[in-house]
Steps between C-alpha positions, in 0.01 A plus 500: 500500500307650208813522287583137574150375420487699177845380396387141560179560303698633205773233509320175567230267374172555697508133603809565710286711734766757588312814392163635608405151615711565812246760623277226635770338713611842626142581598456173689832536680439861600171388654638193676815666633737327261607833352538809717475815285766759589676237711795619702799334332822487700864434416607217728866445408724706276862519387697653212382239246194339658176575683187327625157666485205391714196573282257481792235321285493793257461485122761285328538746214592772750742296712678355196531844340652643819738207526624531142537876536718442808702232316564742211602775741750272673636346178595845375753502785592133546453367145253234609229489767239254622183595687255255651135552594300306757131494607386623158233413244487413130737744328351482150731427209866444583618670182334826608731527801808386309424764237508770768870424547563498124339842466765618745785346301527187714452133432198406710401159631173457691363174634243382750353188651138412435218260583593132483391373159808303386598156623862402563623311195385139530198577720140614443464687831527877468766654724657792310367801312537630147754736663539742208812683390538833327840601358550826309817609321516864387591591144604837369221699329253212474292255705673286759526125466234374742469134593181445702412141573346264749697187579207284388401436140181697558279625782150411619372827351583390146354157569174662612501711183533183287224344708266797437584494131437125478846437359752225581822616663849362424570179692825650633322747731363296789414158637178356633493449879612139449805610300383443139566739213188647339379759249178552697532817716206395717658164578829666592361792702552321833831344399856637501642738242803369313831690532693647210783273393365208704721445809695820426196723552423319825855576617471867408168527685650344811798740499265797442297403807818472707605854405160674504321297768746337738761779506260796528290362786182457294300182461623241251414169336151371577408786739561817296207659313247253643295729725363814329510682832873427536683420176838592657689496170875564473679682216861566405626788283847516351657799325831476315694792353655383169743790523660341806671245274620718212421840348131516417568578133686171468219307667243658267707424190564140603131448582392628160757274330347199677147613410604534135617139503178378665269700274706402198431130549290378204146413612355157437181671384570806285184664631615469862835675548704453816392740775657605828334433837247778553482604135159342448366665817619848403342457155176384662510801732531739205209329325276513806576865560368561148209257499412439865540210742289186437300378798308178541124526542540344846742774608272775370200355683696470823629857464141620451396319816790642700430852372134470604599374841739792550261752338748622239443565129591223258462594131533155339 
């Protein structure tokens, strides 16, 4: 859990709320029964290339990590494996779990359902979640390609950050409750988030909920993630062995040839060269390991309050 939170803190913008800001939700859920520390997690179904883990209301970071580890283990034998998780909680950043597979030489794909914040295309009523994806492709002797994205243009966390900063947000992020576009984060806070790629993002979110919610036995649609004492989130982890298709040396060489073409594309702005998915995050991680992780004043104040409540030292 600590490794996941610190990775998120080093990768992401503080407004995305995936780092230390998660402490407060964890604390509430531990106290209201939504998260059971040291939960007994059980394998429900299992075959050569699939498995289903019942997380027993445990930490999402833990259940997702166990599921991806099992998917990697199976894919080493079968070439590809899919592991589902039911009765879980927020699993942090999807790319963190996908990267676990990449560190073991596998292509990793992690996705989850989430609280309803997106409306079906053509409506203003929220039904589906941001339902994030993380996909990691290993490279030889360097960082993996890591695509980590929600299926909405942005999340409520970033909108709240813009609201605190007194800044207008892009009008492609969300609608007001009556279905109007706006740059005012306050006006849009109770409205639906807009999907990536318009109707295409809505379709991807729907399919993600089918796989991670419907098929695993977790909650889905308008019910998942609503009650802090029972989020009942579903996840899916996929691991793919590139060496199952051709010798690994050939895969590596072909991948680097494609990357050379992509990185060789002339940038529109000479000061902003083409980057691979994840490249910005790995650079940000290196910088924050040197200079420290920025925290909002609100987060620091809340951490101080939590530390005092728990009677632990807090040096900031």
